[in-house]
Coordinates of C-alpha atoms in Angstrom, one line a residue:
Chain A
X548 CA -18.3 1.1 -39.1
X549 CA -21.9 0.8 -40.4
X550 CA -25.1 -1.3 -38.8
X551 CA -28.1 -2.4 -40.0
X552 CA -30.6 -1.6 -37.4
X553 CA -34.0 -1.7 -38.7
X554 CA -35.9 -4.4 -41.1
X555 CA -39.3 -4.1 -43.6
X556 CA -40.4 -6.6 -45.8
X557 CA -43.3 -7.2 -48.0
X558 CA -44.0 -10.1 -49.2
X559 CA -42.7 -11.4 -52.6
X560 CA -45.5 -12.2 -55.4
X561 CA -47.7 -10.5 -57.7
X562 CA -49.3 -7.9 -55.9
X563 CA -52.3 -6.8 -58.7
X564 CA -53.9 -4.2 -56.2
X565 CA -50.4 -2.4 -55.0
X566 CA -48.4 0.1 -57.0
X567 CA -44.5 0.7 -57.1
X568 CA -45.5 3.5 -54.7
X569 CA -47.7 1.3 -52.0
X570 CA -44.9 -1.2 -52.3
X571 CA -41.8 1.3 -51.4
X572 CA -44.1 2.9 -48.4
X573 CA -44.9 -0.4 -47.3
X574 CA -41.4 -2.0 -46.7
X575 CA -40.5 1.6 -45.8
X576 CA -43.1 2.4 -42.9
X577 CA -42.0 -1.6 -41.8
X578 CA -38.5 -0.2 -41.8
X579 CA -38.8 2.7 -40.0
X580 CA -41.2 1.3 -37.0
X581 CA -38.8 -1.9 -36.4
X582 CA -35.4 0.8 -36.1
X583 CA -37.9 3.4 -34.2
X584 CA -36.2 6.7 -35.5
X585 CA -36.0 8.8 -38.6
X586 CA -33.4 8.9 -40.7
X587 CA -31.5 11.6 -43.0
X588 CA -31.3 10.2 -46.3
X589 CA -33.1 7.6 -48.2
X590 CA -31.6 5.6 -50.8
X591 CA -33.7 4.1 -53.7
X592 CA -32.9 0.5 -55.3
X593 CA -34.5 -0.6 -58.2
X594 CA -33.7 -1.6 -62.5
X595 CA -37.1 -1.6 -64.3
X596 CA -39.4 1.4 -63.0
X597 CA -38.5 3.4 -66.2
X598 CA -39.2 0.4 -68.7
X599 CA -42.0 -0.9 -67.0
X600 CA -43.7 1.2 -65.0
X601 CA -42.7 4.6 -66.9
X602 CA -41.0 5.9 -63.5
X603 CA -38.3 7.6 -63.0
X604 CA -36.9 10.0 -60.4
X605 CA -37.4 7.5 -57.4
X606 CA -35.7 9.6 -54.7
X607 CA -38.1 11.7 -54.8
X608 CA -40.7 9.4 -55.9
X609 CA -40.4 7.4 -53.1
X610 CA -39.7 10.0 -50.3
X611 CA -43.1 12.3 -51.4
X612 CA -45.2 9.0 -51.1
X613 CA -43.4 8.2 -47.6
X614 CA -44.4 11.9 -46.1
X615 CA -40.4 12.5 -45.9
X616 CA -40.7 15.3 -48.8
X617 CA -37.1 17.7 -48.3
X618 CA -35.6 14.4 -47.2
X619 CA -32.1 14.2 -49.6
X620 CA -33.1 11.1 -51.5
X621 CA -31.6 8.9 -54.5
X622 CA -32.1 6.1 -57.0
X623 CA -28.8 3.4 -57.9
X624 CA -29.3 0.6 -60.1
X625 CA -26.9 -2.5 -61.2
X626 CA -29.5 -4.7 -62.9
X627 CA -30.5 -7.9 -60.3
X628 CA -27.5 -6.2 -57.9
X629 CA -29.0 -2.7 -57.6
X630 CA -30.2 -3.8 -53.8
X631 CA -26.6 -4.5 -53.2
X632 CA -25.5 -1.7 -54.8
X633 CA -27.9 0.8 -52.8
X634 CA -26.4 -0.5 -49.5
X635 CA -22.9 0.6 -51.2
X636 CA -24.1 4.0 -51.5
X637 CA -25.6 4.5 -48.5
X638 CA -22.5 2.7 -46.3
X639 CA -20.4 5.8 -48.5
X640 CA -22.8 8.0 -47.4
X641 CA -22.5 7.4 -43.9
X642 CA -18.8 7.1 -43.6
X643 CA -18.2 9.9 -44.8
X644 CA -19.9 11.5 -42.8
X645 CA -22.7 12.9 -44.9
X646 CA -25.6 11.1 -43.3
X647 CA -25.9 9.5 -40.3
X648 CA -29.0 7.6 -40.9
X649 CA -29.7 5.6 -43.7
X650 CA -33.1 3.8 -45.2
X651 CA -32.5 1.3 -48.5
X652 CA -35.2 0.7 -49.7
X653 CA -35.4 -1.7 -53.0
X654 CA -38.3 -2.0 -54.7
X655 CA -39.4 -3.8 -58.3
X656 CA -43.4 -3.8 -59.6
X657 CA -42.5 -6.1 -62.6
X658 CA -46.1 -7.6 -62.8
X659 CA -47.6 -4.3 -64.8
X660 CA -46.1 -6.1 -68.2
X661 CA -48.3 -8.7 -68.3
X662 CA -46.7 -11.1 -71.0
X663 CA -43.7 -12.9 -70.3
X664 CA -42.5 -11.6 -74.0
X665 CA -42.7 -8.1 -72.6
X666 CA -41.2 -9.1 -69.3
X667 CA -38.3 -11.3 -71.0
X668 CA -37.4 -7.9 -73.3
X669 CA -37.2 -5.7 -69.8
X670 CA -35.1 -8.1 -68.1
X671 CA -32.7 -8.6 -71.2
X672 CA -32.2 -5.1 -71.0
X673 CA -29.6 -6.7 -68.4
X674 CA -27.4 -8.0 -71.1
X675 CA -25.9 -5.9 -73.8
X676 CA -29.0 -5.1 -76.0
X677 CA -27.2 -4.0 -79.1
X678 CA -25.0 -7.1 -79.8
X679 CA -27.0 -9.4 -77.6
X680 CA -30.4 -8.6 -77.1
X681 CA -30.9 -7.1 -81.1
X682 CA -29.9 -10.3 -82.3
X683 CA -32.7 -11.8 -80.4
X684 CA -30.7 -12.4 -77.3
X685 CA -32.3 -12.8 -73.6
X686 CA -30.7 -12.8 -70.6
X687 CA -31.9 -16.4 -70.0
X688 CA -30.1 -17.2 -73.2
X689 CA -27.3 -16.3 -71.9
X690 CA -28.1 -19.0 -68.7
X691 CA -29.0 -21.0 -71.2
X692 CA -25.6 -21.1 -72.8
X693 CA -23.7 -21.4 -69.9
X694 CA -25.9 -24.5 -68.7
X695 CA -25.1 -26.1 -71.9
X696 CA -21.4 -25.7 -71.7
X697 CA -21.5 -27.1 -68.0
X698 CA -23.4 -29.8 -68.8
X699 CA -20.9 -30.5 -71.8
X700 CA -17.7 -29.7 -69.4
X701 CA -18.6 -31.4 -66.9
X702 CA -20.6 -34.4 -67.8
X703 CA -23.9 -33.5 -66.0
X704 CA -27.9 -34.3 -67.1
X705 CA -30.7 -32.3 -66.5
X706 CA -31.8 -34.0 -63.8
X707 CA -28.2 -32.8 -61.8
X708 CA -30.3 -29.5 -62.3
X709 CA -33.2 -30.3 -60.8
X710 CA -31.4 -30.5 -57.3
X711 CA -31.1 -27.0 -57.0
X712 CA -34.9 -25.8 -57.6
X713 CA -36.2 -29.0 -55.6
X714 CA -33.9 -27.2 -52.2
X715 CA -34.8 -23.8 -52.7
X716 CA -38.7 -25.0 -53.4
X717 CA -38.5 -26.5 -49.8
X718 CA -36.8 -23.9 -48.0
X719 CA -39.4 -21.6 -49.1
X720 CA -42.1 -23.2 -47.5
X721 CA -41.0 -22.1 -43.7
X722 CA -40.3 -18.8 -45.4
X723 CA -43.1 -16.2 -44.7
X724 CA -42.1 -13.7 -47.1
X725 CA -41.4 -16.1 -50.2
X726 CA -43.4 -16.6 -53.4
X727 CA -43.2 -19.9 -54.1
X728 CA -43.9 -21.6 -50.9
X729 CA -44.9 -25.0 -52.4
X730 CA -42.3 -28.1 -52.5
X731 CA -41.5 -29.2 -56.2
X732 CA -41.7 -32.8 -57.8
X733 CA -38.8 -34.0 -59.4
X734 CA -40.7 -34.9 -62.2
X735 CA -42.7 -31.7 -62.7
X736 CA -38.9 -30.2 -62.6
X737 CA -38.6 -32.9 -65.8
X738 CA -41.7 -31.7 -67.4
X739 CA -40.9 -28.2 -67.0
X740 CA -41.8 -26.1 -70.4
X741 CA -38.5 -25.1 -72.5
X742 CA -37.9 -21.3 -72.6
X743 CA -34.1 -21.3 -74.1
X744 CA -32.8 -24.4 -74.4
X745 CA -31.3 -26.3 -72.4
X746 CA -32.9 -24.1 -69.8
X747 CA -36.5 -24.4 -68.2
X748 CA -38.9 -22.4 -66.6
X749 CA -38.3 -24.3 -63.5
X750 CA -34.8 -23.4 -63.3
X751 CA -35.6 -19.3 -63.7
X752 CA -36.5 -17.7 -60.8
X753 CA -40.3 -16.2 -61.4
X754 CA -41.1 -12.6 -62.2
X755 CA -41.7 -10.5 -59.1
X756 CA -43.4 -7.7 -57.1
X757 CA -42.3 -6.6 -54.3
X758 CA -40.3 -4.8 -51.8
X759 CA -37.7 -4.4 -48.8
X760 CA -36.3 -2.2 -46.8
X761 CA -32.9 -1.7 -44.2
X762 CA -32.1 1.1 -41.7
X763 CA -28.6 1.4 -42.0
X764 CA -27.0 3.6 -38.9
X765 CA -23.4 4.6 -37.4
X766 CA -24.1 3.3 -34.5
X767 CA -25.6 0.0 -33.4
X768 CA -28.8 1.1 -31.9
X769 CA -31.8 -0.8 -33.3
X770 CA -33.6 -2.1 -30.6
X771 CA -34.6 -5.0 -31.7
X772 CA -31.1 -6.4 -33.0
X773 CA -28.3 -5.2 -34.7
X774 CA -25.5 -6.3 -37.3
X775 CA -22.4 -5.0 -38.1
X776 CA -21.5 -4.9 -42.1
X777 CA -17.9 -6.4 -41.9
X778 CA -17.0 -5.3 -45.3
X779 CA -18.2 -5.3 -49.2
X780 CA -16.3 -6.7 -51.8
X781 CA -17.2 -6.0 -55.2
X782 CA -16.2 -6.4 -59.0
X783 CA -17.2 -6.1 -62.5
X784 CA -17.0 -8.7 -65.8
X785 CA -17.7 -7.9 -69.7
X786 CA -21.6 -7.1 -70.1
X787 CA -21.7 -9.3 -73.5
X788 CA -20.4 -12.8 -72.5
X789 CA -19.6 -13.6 -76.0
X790 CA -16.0 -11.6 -75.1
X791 CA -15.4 -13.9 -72.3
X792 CA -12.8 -16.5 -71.6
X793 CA -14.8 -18.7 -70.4
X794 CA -18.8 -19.5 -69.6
X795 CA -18.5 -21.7 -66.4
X796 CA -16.0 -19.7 -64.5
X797 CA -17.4 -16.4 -62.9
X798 CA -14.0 -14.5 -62.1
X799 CA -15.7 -11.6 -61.1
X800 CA -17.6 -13.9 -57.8
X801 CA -13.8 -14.7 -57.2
X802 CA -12.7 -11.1 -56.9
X803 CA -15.4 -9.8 -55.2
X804 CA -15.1 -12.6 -52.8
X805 CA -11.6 -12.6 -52.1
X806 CA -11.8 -8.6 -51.6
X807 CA -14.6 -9.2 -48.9
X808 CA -12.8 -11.9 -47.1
X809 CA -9.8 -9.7 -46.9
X810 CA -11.4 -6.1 -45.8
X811 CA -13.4 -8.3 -43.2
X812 CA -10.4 -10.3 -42.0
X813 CA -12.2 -13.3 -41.3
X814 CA -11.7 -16.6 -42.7
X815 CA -14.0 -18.4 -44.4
X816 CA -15.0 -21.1 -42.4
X817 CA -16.6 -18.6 -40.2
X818 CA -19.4 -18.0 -42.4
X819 CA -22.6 -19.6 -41.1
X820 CA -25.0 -19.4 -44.6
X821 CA -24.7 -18.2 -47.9
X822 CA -26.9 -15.4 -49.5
X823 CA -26.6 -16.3 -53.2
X824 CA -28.5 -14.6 -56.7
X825 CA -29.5 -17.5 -58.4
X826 CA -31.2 -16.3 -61.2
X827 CA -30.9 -19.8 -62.5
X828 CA -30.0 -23.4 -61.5
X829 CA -26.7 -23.0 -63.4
X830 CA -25.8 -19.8 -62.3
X831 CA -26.4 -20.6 -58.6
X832 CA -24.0 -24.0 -58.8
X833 CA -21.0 -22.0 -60.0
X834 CA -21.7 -19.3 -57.7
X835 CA -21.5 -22.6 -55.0
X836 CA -18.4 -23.6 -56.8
X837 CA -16.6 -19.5 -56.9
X838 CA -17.1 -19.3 -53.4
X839 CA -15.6 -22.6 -52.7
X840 CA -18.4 -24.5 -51.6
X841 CA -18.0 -27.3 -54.0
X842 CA -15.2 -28.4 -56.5
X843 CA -15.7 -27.1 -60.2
X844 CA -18.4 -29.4 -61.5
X845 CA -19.0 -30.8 -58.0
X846 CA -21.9 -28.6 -56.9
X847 CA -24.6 -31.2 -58.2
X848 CA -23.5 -33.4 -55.7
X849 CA -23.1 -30.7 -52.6
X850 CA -27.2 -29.7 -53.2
X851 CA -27.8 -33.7 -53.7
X852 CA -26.0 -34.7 -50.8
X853 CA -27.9 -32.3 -48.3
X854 CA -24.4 -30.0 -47.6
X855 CA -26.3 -26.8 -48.4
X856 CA -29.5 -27.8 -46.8
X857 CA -30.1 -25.4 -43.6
X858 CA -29.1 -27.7 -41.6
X859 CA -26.1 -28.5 -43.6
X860 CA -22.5 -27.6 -43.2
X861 CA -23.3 -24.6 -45.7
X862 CA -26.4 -23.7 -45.8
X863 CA -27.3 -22.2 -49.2
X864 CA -30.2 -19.4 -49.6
X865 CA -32.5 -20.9 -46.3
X866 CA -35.2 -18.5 -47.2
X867 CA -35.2 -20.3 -51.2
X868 CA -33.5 -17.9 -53.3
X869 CA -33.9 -16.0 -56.2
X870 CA -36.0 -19.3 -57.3
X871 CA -38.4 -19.4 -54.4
X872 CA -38.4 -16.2 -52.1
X873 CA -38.7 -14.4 -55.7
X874 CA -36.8 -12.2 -57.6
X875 CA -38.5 -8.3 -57.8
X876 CA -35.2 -7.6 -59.5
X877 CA -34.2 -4.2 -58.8
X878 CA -35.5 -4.8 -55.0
X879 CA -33.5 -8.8 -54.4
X880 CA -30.2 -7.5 -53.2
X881 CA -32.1 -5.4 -50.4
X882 CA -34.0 -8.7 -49.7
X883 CA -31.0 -10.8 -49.4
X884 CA -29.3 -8.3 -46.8
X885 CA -32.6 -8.2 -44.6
X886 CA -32.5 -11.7 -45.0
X887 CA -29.4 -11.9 -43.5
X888 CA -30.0 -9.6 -40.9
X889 CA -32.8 -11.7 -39.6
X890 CA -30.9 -14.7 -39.5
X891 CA -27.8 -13.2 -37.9
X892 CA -29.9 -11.8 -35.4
X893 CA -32.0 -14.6 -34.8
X894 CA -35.2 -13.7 -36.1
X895 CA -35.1 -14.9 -39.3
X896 CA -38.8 -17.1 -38.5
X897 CA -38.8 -20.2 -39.9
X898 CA -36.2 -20.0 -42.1
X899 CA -33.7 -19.6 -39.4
X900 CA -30.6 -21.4 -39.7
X901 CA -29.6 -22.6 -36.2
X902 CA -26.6 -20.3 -34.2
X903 CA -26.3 -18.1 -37.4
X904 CA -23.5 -15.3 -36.3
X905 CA -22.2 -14.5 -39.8
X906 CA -23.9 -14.5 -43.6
X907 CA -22.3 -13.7 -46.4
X908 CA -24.9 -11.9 -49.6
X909 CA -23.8 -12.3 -53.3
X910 CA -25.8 -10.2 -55.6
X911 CA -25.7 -10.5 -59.4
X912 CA -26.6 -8.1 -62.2
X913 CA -26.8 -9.4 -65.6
X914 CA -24.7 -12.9 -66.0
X915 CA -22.4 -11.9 -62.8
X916 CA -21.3 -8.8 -65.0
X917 CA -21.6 -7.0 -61.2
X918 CA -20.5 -8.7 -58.5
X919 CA -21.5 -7.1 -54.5
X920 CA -20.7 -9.6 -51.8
X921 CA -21.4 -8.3 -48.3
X922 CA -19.9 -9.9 -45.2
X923 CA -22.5 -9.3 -42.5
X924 CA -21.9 -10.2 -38.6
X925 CA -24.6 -10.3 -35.7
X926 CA -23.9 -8.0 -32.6
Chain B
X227 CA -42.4 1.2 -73.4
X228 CA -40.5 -1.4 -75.8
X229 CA -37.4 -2.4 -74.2
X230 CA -36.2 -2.8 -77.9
X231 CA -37.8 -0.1 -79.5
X232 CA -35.3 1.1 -81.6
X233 CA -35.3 4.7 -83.3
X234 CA -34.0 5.4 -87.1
X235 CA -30.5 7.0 -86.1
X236 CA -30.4 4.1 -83.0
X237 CA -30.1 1.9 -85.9
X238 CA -28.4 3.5 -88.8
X239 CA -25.2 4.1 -86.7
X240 CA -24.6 0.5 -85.7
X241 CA -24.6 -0.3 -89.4
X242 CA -21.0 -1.0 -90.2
X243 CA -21.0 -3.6 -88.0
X244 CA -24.8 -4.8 -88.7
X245 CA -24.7 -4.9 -92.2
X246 CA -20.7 -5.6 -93.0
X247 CA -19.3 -7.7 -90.4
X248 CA -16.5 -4.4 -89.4
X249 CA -15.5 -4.8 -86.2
X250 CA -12.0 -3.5 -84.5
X251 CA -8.6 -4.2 -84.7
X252 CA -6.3 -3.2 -81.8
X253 CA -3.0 -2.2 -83.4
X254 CA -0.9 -2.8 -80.3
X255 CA -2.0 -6.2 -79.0
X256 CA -3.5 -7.5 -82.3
X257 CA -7.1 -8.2 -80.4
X258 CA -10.1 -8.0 -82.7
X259 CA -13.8 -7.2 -81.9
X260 CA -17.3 -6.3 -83.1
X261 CA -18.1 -4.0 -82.7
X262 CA -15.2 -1.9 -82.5
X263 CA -14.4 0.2 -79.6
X264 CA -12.7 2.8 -78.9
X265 CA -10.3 1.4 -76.1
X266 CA -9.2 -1.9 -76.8
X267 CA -10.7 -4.1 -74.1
X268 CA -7.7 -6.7 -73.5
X269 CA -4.5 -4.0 -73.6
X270 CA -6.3 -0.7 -72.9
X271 CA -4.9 0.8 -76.2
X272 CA -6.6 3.7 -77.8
X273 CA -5.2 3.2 -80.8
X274 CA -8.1 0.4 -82.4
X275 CA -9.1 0.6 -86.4
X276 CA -11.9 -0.6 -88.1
X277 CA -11.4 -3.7 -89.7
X278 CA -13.9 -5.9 -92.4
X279 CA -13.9 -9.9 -90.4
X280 CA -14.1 -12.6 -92.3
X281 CA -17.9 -13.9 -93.1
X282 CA -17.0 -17.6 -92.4
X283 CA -17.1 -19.1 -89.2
X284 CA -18.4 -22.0 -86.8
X285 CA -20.5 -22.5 -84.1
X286 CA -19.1 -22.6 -80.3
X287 CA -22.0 -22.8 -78.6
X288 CA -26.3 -22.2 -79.0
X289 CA -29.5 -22.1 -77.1
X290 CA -33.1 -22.9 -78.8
X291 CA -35.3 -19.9 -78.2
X292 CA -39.0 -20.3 -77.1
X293 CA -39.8 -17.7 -75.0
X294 CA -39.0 -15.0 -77.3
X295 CA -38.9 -10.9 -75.9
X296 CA -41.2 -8.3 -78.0
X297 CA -40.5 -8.2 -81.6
X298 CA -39.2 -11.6 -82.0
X299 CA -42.0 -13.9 -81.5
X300 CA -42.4 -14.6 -85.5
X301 CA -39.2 -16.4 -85.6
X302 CA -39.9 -18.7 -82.7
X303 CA -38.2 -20.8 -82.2
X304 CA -35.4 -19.7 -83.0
X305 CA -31.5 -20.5 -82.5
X306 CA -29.3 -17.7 -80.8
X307 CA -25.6 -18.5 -81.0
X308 CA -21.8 -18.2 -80.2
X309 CA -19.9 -17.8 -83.3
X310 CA -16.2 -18.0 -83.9
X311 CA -15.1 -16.4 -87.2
X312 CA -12.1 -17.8 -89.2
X313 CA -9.8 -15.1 -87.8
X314 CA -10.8 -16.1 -83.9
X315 CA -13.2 -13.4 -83.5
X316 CA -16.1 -14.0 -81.2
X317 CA -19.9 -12.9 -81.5
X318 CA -23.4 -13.3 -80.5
X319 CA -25.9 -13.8 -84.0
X320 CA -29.0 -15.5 -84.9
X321 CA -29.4 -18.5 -86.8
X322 CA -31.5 -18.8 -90.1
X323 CA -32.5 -21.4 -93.1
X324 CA -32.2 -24.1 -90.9
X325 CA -34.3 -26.3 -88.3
X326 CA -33.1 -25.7 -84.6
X327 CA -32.6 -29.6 -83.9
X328 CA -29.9 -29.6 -86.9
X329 CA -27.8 -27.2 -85.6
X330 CA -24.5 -28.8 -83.7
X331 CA -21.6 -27.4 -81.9
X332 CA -18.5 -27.1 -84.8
X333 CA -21.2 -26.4 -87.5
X334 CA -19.6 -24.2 -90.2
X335 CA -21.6 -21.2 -91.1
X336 CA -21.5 -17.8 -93.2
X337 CA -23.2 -14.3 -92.2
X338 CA -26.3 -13.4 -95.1
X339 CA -28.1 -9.9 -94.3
X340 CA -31.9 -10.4 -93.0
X341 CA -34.7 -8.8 -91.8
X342 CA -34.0 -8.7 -87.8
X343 CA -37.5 -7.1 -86.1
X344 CA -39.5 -4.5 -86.7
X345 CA -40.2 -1.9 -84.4
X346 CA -42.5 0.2 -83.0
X347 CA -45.9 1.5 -84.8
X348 CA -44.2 3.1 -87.5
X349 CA -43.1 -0.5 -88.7
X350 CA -39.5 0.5 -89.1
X351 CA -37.7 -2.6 -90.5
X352 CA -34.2 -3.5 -89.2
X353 CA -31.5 -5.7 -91.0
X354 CA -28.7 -6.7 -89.4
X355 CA -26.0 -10.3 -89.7
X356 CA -27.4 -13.5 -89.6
X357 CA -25.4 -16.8 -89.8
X358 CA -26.7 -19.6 -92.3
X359 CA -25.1 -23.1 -92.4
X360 CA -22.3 -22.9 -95.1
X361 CA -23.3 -23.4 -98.8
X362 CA -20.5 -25.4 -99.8

């Protein structure tokens, strides 16, 4: 059994006076002083630091900044799942006895490329960049071409879109962490500028510093609140989505889900909120509709009709997502677990989701070509 | 740091497929591909040859870009499709010689060979597929 037992986050945004380093050690130190102990390995999360930042070698990047130099110390990355990922590694690492005490640490400084052209290019390095990205490619293409095949398959507008953004726009305002802590206008959400069509600006989530941090530990002993990591479920799909079957089912959410539910031997209904990486509107409604949330084509209707409000019977991303909390890429997944570790422990602020016992993460690299689900559970 | 920077032999090797449309045929399940692998992705099969695909084809699906990455901002905006070759085969290719708002799903079009980016200081020029509506 592994625990998260310790919490640090900085907040999400475009930090012009902080480093990749002063980021890392931030969340870090944060980290460290909420568990109260050391730990015996550090993991690294992150997808960009080598294109953008030209740095590499973040185990030791990380640990030398964090006056823990000899301390064994690694990098993972899975694109927008590498947080997810991270805590992976460092559950293996502890069950198998190699360390006892973990710190995941995620961290992304994607505000150093200071054109979106530049920052478009990095983040397409997501998809496959041969046959997708030489072409002239993006990875919000790719959104961009499922979007238009939902709207097609299912009969939807823009404005059904604009129901997603407009809920994780409010959330975000109790949030203290979040970027985007200002409530959206369903006509600005009309207005929004075209980036690949039919896909907006306003339905991306925003480029991102920032980072987070988790103690994870064999034993529950964090003193201020602990949660037990029920299980992980996890599963791949094709890189280039022109090789898939189909653009607005996301078989490897299924799996991944499925596996979780199974390993954790709970049934769904005992979920109390839903983590989800919704790198865009589209993305985040069939990830709604893969974990059964809403009928295919339904999920519209279930962010319309107030069922994944906070206060909802499913409560979807109460912090505001990928959208509104942020998305420091390489760093998200770690920000989605901590976020669920607040809430299942009852200190998730103003963003709290009333009785929370059990969350369930979903992190995403490229168009869910990596799936991570974990199945977290106050104690 | 270009995300796309891409070196001489980065693209010289990608050629068959870039400039000729070869992809892969799996000999034991039939699936085809570009570019070709090495396993066959549907059956597992190791046993995949090259094959030429057909140059004709429609398209399945598209996106208008306008926020273009590094490289590609002279050809904004541009249209980035699905194409489905004659033979079923699928790929991702840019569209050229025609205005984004003409382009419809089911449009029939044919690969020509273009200019794709340039890259890097040294001004190295890539060509690679393109798809053109069909000249009939």
């Amino acid at each position: 059994m592994v625990y998260i037992v310790g919490v640090g986050l900085t907040p999400v945004g475009n930090h012009w006076s902080k480093s990749l380093r002063h980021l890392a050690v931030e969340a870090s130190v944060k980290a460290l002083e909420d568990y109260g102990k050391d730990v015996d390995y550090v993991v690294v999360s992150n997808m960009l630091s080598g294109v953008i930042n030209g740095q590499e070698n973040l185990g030791s990047y990380v640990v030398s900044h964090l006056g823990k130099i000899g301390t064994p110390a690694i990098k993972i990355e899975a694109a927008g799942a590498s947080g997810a990922a991270a805590s992976v590694v460092a559950q293996g690492l502890i069950s198998s006895g190699v360390a006892e005490r973990v710190l995941v640490v995620g961290v992304e400084k994607m505000t150093d490329y200071t054109s979106l052209e530049d920052t478009t290019s990095a983040l397409s390095t997501a998809i496959d960049s041969e046959y997708e990205g030489f072409p002239g490619g993006t990875l919000d293409a790719m959104h961009a071409l499922v979007m238009r095949e939902y709207m097609k398959k299912y009969g939807v507008n823009r404005e059904d879109f604009s129901y997603f953004p407009l809920l994780m726009h409010k959330n975000a305002v109790d949030t203290p962490h979040a970027q985007l802590r200002f409530k959206l206008k369903p006509e600005s959400y009309m207005r929004s500028p075209m980036i690949a069509e039919p896909i907006t600006l306003l339905d991306l989530a925003p480029v991102s510093d920032g980072a987070a941090a988790i103690v994870l530990s064999k034993e529950p002993d964090g003193p201020n609140g602990n949660a037990e990591i029920l299980s992980v479920g996890h599963a791949t799909d094709t890189i280039a989505i022109y090789r898939r079957e189909s653009l607005t089912e996301m078989p490897a959410i299924r799996a991944a889900f499925s596996e979780a539910l199974e390993r954790a031997n709970i049934e769904r209904d005992s979920i109390d909120l839903y983590n989800i990486h919704d790198y865009s509107s589209v993305i985040g409604y069939i990830t709604t509709e893969e974990l059964g949330l809403a009928e295919r084509g339904k999920a519209p209707e279930l962010f319309k009709n107030g069922g994944a409000d906070r206060d909802g019977p499913t409560p979807v991303n109460p912090e505001g997502g990928l959208k509104a909390r942020g998305n420091p890429v390489g760093a998200t997944g770690v920000y989605q677990i901590a976020e669920a570790f607040l809430q299942v422990t009852g200190r998730a602020e103003g963003a709290q989701v009333e009785g929370a016992k059990t969350a369930l993460t979903l992190s995403a690299g490229g168009l869910a070509s990596n799936v991570i689900i974990h199945l977290i559970r106050g104690v | 740091m270009w995300a796309y920077w891409q070196s001489v032999p980065a693209h010289w090797r990608e050629i068959p497929a870039r400039y000729r449309l070869e992809g892969g045929e799996c000999q034991d399940c039939g699936y085809r591909m570009i570019p070709r692998e090495d396993i066959c992705p549907k059956c597992g099969s190791r046993n995949v040859k090259p094959i030429d695909l057909p140059r004709k084809g429609k398209v399945v699906n598209y996106t208008v870009i306008w926020n273009a990455p590094r490289g590609y901002e002279y050809y904004t905006p541009y249209v980035i499709a699905i194409i489905e070759l004659e033979d079923g085969t699928r790929l991702t290719a840019q569209l050229t010689d025609v205005e984004p708002s003409d382009v419809k799903e089911g449009m029939e079009v044919e690969m020509v060979l273009r200019k794709t980016r340039v890259s890097g200081e040294s001004g190295l020029i890539a060509y690679s597929y393109k798809f053109r509506p069909l000249i009939k």
